[in-house]
CSV table of C-alpha atoms and ligand atoms in Angstrom, one decimal:
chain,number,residue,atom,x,y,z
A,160,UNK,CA,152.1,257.9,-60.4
A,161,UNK,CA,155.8,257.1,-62.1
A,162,UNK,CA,157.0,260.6,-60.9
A,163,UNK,CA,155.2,259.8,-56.8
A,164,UNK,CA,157.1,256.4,-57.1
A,165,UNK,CA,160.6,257.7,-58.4
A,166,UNK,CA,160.5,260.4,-55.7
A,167,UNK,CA,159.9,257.9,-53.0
A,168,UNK,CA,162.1,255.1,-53.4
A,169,UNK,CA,165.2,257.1,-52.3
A,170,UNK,CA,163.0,258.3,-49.6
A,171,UNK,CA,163.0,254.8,-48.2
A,172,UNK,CA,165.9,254.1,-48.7
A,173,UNK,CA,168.0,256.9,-46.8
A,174,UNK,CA,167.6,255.5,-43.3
A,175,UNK,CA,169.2,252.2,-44.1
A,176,UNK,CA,171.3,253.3,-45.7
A,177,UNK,CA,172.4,255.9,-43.1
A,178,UNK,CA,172.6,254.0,-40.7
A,179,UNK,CA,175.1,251.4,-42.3
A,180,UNK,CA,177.1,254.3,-42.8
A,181,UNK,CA,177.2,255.2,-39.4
A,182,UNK,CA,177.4,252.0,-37.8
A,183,UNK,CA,178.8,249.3,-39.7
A,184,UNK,CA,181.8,248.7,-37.9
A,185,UNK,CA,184.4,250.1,-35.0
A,186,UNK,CA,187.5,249.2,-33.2
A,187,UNK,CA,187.4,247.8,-29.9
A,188,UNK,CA,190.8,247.8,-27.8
A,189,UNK,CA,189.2,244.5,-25.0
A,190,UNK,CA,191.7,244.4,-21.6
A,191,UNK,CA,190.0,241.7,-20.3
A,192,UNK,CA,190.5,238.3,-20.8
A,193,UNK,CA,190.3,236.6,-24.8
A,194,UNK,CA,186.9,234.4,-24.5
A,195,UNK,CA,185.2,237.3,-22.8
A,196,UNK,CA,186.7,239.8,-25.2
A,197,UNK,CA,185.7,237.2,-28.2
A,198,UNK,CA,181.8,236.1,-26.7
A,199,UNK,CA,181.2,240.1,-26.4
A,200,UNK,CA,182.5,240.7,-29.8
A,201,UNK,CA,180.7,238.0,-31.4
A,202,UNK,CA,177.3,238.4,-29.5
A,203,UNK,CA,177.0,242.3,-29.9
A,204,UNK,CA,178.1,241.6,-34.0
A,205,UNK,CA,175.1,239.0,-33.7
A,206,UNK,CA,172.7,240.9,-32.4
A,207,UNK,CA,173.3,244.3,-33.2
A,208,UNK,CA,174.5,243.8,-36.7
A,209,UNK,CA,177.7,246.2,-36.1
A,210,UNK,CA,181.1,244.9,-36.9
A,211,UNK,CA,183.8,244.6,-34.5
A,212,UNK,CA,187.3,244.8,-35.2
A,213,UNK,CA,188.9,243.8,-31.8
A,214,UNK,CA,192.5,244.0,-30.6
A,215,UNK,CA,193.3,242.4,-27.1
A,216,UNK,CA,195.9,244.1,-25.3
A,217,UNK,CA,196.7,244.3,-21.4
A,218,UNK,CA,195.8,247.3,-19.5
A,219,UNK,CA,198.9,249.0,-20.0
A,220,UNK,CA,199.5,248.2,-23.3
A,221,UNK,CA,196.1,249.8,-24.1
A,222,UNK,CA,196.8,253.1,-22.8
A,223,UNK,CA,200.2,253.1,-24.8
A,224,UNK,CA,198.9,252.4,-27.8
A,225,UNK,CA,196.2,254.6,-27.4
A,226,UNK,CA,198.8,257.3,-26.3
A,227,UNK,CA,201.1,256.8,-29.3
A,228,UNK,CA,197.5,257.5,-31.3
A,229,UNK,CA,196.5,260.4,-29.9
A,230,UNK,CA,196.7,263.1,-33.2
A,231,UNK,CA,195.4,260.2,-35.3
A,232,UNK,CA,193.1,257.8,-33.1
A,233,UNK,CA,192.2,254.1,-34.1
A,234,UNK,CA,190.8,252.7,-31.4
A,235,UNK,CA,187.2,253.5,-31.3
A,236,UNK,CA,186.4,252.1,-27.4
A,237,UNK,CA,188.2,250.7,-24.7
A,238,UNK,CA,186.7,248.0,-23.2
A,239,UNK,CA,187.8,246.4,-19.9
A,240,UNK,CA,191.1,246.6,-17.8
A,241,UNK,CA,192.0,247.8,-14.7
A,242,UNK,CA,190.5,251.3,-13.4
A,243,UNK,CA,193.9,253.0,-13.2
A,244,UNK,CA,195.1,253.9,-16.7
A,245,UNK,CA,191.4,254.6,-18.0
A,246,UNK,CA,191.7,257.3,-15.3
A,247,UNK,CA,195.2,258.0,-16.8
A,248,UNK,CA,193.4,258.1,-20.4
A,249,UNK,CA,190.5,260.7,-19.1
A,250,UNK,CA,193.5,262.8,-17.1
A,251,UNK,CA,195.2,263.5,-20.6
A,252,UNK,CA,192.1,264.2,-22.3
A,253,UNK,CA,192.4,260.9,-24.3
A,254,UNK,CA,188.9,259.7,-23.6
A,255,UNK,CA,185.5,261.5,-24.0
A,256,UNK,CA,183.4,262.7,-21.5
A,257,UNK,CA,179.5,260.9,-22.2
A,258,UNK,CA,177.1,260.6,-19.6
A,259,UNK,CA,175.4,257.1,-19.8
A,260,UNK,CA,171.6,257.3,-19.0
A,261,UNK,CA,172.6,253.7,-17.2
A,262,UNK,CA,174.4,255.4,-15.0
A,263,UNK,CA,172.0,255.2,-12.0
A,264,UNK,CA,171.7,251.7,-12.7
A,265,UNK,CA,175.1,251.3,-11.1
A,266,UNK,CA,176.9,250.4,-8.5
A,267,UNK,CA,178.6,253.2,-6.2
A,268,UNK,CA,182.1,252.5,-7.4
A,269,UNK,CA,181.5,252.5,-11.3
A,270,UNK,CA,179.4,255.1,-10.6
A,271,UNK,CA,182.4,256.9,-8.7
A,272,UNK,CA,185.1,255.8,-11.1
A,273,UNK,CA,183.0,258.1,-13.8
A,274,UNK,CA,182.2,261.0,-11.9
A,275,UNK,CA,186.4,261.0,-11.1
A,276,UNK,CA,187.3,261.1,-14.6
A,277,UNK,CA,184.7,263.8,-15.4
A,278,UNK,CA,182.5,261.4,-17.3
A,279,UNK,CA,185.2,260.2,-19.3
A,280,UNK,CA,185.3,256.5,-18.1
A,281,UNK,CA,182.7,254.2,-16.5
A,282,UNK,CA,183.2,251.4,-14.2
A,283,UNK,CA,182.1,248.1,-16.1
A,284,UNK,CA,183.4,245.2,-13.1
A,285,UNK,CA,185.5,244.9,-9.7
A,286,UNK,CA,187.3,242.2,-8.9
A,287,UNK,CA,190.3,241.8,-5.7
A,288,UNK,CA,193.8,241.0,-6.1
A,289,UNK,CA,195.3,238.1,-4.4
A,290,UNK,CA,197.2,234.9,-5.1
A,291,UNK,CA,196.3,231.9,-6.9
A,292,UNK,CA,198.2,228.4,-5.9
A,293,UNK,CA,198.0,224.9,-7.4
A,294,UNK,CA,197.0,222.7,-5.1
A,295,UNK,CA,199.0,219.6,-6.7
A,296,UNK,CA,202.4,221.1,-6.8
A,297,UNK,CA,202.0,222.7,-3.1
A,298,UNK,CA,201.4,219.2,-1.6
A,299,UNK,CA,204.0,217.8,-3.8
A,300,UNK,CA,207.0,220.4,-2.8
A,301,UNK,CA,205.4,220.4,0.9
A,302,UNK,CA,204.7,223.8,1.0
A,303,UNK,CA,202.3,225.8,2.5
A,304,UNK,CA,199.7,228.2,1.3
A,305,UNK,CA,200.3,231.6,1.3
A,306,UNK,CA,198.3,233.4,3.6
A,307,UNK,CA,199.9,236.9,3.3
A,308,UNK,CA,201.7,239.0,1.5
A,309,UNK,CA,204.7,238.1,4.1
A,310,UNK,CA,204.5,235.0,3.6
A,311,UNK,CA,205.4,235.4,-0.4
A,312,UNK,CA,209.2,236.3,0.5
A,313,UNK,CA,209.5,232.9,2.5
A,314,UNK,CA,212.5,231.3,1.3
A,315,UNK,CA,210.9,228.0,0.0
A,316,UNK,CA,208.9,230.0,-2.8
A,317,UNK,CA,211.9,231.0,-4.4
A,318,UNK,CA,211.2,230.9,-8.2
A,319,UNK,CA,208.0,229.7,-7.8
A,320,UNK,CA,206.3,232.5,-7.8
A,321,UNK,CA,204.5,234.4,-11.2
A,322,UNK,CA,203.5,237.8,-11.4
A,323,UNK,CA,203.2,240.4,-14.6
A,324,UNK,CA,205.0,243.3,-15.7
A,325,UNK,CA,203.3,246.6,-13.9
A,326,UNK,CA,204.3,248.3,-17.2
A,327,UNK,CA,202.5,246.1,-19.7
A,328,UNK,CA,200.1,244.9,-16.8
A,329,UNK,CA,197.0,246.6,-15.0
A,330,UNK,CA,197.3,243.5,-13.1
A,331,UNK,CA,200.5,244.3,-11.4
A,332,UNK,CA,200.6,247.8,-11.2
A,333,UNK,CA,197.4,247.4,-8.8
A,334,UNK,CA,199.8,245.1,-7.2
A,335,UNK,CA,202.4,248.0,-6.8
A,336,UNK,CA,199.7,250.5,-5.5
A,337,UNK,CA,197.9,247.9,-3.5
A,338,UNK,CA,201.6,247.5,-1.4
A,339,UNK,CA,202.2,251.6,-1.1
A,340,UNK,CA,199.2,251.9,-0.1
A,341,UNK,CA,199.3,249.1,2.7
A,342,UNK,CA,203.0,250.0,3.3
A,343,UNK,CA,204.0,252.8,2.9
A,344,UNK,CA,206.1,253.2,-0.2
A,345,UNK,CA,209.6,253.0,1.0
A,346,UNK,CA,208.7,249.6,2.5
A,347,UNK,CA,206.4,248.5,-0.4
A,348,UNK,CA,209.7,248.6,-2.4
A,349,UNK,CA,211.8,246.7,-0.2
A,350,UNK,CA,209.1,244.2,-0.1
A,351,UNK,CA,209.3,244.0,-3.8
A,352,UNK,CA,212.8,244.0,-3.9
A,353,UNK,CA,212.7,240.8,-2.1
A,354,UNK,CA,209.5,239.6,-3.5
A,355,UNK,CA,211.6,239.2,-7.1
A,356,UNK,CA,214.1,237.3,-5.5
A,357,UNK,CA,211.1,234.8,-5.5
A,358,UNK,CA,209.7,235.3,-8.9
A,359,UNK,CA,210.4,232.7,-11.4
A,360,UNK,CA,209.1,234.7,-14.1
A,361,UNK,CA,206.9,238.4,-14.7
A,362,UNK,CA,204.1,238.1,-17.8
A,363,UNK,CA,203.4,240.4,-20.2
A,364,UNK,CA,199.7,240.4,-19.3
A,365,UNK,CA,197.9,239.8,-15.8
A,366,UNK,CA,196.1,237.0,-17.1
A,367,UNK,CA,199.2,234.8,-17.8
A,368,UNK,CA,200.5,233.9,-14.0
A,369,UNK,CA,196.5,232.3,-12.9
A,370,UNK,CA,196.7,230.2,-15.9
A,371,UNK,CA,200.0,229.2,-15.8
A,372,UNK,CA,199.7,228.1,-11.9
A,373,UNK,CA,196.4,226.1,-13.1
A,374,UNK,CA,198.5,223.8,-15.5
A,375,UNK,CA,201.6,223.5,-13.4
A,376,UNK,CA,204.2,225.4,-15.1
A,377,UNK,CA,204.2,227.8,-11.8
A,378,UNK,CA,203.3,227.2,-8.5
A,379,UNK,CA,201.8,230.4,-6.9
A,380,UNK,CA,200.5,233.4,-8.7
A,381,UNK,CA,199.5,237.0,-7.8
A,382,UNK,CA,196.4,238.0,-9.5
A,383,UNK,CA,192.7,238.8,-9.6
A,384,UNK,CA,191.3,236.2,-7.7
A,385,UNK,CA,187.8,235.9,-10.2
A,386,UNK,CA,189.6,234.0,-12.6
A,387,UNK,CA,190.7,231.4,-10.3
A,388,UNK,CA,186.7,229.9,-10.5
A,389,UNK,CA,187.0,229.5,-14.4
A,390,UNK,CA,190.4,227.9,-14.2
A,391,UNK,CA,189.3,225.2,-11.5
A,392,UNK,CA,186.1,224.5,-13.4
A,393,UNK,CA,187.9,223.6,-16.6
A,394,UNK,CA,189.5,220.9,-14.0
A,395,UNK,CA,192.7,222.4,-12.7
A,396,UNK,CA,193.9,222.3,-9.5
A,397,UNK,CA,193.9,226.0,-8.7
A,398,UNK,CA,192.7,227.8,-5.4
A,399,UNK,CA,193.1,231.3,-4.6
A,400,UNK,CA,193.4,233.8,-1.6
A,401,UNK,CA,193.1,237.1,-0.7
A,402,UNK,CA,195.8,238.1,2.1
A,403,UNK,CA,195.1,238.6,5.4
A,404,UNK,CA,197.0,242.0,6.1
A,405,UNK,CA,194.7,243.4,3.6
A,406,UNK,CA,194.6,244.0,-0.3
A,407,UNK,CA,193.1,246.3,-3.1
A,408,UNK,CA,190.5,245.9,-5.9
A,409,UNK,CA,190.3,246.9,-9.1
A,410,UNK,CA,187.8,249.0,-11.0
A,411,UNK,CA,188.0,247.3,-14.5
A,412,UNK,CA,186.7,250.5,-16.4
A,413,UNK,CA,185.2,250.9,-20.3
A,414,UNK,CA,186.3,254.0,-22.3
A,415,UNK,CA,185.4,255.8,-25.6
A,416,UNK,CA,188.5,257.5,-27.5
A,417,UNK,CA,188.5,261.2,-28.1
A,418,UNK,CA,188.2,261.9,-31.7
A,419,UNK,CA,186.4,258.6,-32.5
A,420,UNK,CA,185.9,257.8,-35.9
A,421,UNK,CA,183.0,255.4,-35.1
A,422,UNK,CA,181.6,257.2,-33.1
A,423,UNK,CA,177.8,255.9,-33.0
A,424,UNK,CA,179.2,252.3,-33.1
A,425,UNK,CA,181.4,252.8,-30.1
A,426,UNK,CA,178.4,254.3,-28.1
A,427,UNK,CA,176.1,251.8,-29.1
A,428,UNK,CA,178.0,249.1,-27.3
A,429,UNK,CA,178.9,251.2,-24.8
A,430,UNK,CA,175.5,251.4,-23.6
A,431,UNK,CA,174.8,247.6,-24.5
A,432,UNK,CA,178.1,246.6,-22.7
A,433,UNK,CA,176.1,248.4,-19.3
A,434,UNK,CA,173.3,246.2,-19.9
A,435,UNK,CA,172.6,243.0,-17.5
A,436,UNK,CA,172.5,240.4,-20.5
A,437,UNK,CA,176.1,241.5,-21.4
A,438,UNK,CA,177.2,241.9,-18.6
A,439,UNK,CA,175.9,238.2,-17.9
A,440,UNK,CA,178.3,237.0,-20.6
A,441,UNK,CA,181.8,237.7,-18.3
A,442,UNK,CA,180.1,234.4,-16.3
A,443,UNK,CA,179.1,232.9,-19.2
A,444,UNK,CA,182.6,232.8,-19.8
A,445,UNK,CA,184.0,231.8,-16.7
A,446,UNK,CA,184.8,235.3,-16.1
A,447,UNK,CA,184.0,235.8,-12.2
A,448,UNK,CA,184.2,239.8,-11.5
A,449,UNK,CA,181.3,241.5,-9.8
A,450,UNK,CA,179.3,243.0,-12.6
A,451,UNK,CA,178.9,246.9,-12.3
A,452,UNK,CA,174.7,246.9,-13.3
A,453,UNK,CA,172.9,246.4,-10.2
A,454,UNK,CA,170.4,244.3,-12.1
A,455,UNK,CA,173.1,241.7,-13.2
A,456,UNK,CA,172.8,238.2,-11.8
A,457,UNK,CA,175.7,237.5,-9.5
A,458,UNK,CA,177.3,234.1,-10.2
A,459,UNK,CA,177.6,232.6,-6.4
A,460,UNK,CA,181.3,231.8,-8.0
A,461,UNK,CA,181.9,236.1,-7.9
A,462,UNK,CA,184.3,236.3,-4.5
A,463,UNK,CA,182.7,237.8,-1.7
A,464,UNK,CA,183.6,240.9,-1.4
A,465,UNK,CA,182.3,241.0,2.2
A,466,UNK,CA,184.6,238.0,3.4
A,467,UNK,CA,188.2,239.9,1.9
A,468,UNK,CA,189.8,242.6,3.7
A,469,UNK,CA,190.3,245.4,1.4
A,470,UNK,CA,192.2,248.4,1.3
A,471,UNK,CA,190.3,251.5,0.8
A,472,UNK,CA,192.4,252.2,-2.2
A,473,UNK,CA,192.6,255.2,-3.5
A,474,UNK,CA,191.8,255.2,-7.6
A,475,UNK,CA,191.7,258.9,-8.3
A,476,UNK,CA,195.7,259.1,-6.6
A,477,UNK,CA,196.5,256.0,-7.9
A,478,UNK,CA,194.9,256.5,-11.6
A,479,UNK,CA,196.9,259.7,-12.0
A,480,UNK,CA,199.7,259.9,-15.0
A,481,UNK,CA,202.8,261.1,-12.9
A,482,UNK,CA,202.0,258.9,-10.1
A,483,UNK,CA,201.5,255.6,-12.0
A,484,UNK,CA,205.1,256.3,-14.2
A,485,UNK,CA,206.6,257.2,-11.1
A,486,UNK,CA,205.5,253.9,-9.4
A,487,UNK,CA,206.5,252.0,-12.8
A,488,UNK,CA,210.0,254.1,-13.1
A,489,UNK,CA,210.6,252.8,-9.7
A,490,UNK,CA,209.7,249.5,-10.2
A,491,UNK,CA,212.0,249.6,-13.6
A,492,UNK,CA,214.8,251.0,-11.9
A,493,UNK,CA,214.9,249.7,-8.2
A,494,UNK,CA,213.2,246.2,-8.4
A,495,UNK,CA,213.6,244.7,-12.3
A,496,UNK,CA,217.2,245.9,-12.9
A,497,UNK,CA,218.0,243.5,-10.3
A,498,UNK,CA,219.5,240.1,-10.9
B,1179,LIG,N1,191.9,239.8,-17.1
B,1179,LIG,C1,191.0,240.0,-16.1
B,1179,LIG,C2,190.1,238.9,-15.7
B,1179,LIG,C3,191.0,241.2,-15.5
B,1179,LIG,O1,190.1,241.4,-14.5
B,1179,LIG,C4,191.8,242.2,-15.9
B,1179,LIG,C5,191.8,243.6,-15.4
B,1179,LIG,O2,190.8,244.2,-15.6
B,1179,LIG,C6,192.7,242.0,-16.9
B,1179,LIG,C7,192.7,240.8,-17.5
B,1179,LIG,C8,193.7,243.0,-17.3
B,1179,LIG,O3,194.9,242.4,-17.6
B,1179,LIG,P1,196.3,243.1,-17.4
B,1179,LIG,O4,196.8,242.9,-16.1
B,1179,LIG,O5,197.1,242.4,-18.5
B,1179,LIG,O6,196.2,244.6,-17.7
């Protein structure tokens, strides 16, 4: 009896105990913006009982960092951020291919967005780029609202204007390719030669110009137009529009780091991160992009994709290393180093 009883209690014991050791924690690079990032991170610790140690960086700030860890990797996942560098991060074998069993549960693009990467990204939410104005400060400096890109280099917006940084931002750099690809790019950067002459000030992030035009410290922004709905429902006096001439989406894209130490963690919310209930929390925290699971509810607050004449923009071009530095060299060198 003693010798049945000694035998077993270990016995029992080995799958808890297992799984804490594989599971107990991993670290989450989140792209998107803080109180999403924070509700996913607290809800999966909740209800999964796996600890999540959670940086927030923008989208080009991610794939840096997660560059600059390549023979020694950190991060575990890669949550969120624009489509582009997660294809940059699959290109240079940075990410690992895994084939979710969700995948069919998708929509064409994030289903597209992991079959260009080989399986090495997944597309989590879209969402179009245009501008965001305040209402308030328009009427009061009697301007109009932009209804182009054009229109931004009108002489009265001078310095009222916000965008981001296309080298820290996912934001902007969709911005830059979004403009090539309308343009061409010889024009695309005389366009945003004269486009600076307008901006007041570039962000380190792509969330920074929305929010700063919805309290008044700018006047008109260009960013994704889902987070205008979550700044006007917290009572500011922000609208937003998507140009006429045309504009780009993004494919914000989830990722799990080659050579992850965590690696059951990180797969775990992977898959949980595809589900509709998570996927329900970007609304839940004013976060307006279309979800990627078909089987999400769509907040009638998610733009209309139907209404907003999009580019058919070209990720797997646009996602790839050379071409993004080139853009961002260019940028650098012909638009920023100018007064
Ligand atoms: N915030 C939101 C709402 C986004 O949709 C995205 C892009 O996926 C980001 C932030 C990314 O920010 P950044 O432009 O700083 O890379």
């Amino acid at each position: 009896m003693k010798k049945t009883l000694w035998l077993a209690a270990p016995f029992l014991l080995l799958p808890a105990l297992s799984a804490q050791a594989q599971s107990s924690e991993f670290n989450l690079i989140c792209s998107a913006q803080a109180a999403w990032c924070n509700m996913l991170a607290v809800t999966f610790e909740k209800s999964q009982g796996v600890k999540v140690n959670m940086t927030l960086k923008g989208s080009g700030e991610a794939i840096a960092q997660i560059m600059a860890e390549r023979a020694n990797p950190k991060t575990d996942l890669w949550f969120g951020g624009t489509g582009d560098p997660h294809l940059q991060a699959a290109e240079q074998g940075l990410s690992m291919e895994y084939k979710s069993p969700t995948l069919p549960k998708l929509h064409d693009w994030a289903q597209k967005q992991a079959q260009q990467s080989g399986y090495k990204t997944v597309g989590i939410y879209s969402g179009p780029l245009g501008f965001g104005y305040n209402t308030e400060l328009l009427a009061k400096k009697k301007l109009a609202v932009p209804k182009t890109w054009a229109d931004l280099l009108k002489p009265e917006y001078k310095g009222e204007i916000q965008s981001a940084n296309p080298a820290s931002s996912g934001t902007a750099y969709t911005m830059i390719a979004t403009l090539v690809q309308l343009m061409g790019e010889d024009q695309a950067f005389e366009y945003l030669k004269k486009l600076h002459g307008n901006i007041g000030a570039y962000t380190r992030s792509g969330t920074g110009p929305i929010k700063a035009v919805a309290r008044g410290e700018a006047t008109i922004s260009i960013s994704f137009v889902h987070d205008g709905p979550g700044e006007k429902a917290q009572g500011f006096p922000l609208e937003t529009i998507t140009p006429s001439d045309g504009t780009g989406a993004e494919i914000g894209s989830m990722s799990i780091i080659k050579g992850a130490r965590n690696l059951d963690a990180a797969k775990k919310f992977y898959e949980w991160a595809l589900t509709p209930s998570a996927q329900a929390l970007g609304a839940a925290t004013l976060q307006f992009q279309l979800p990627s699971n078909k089987e999400t509810k769509v907040d009638p607050r998610v733009p209309d994709f139907r209404k907003i004449k999009l580019i058919n923009y070209d990720y797997a071009k646009y996602g790839q290393t050379a071409e993004r530095r080139r853009l961002i060299q260019r940028w650098e060198k012909d638009v920023n180093s100018l007064p």
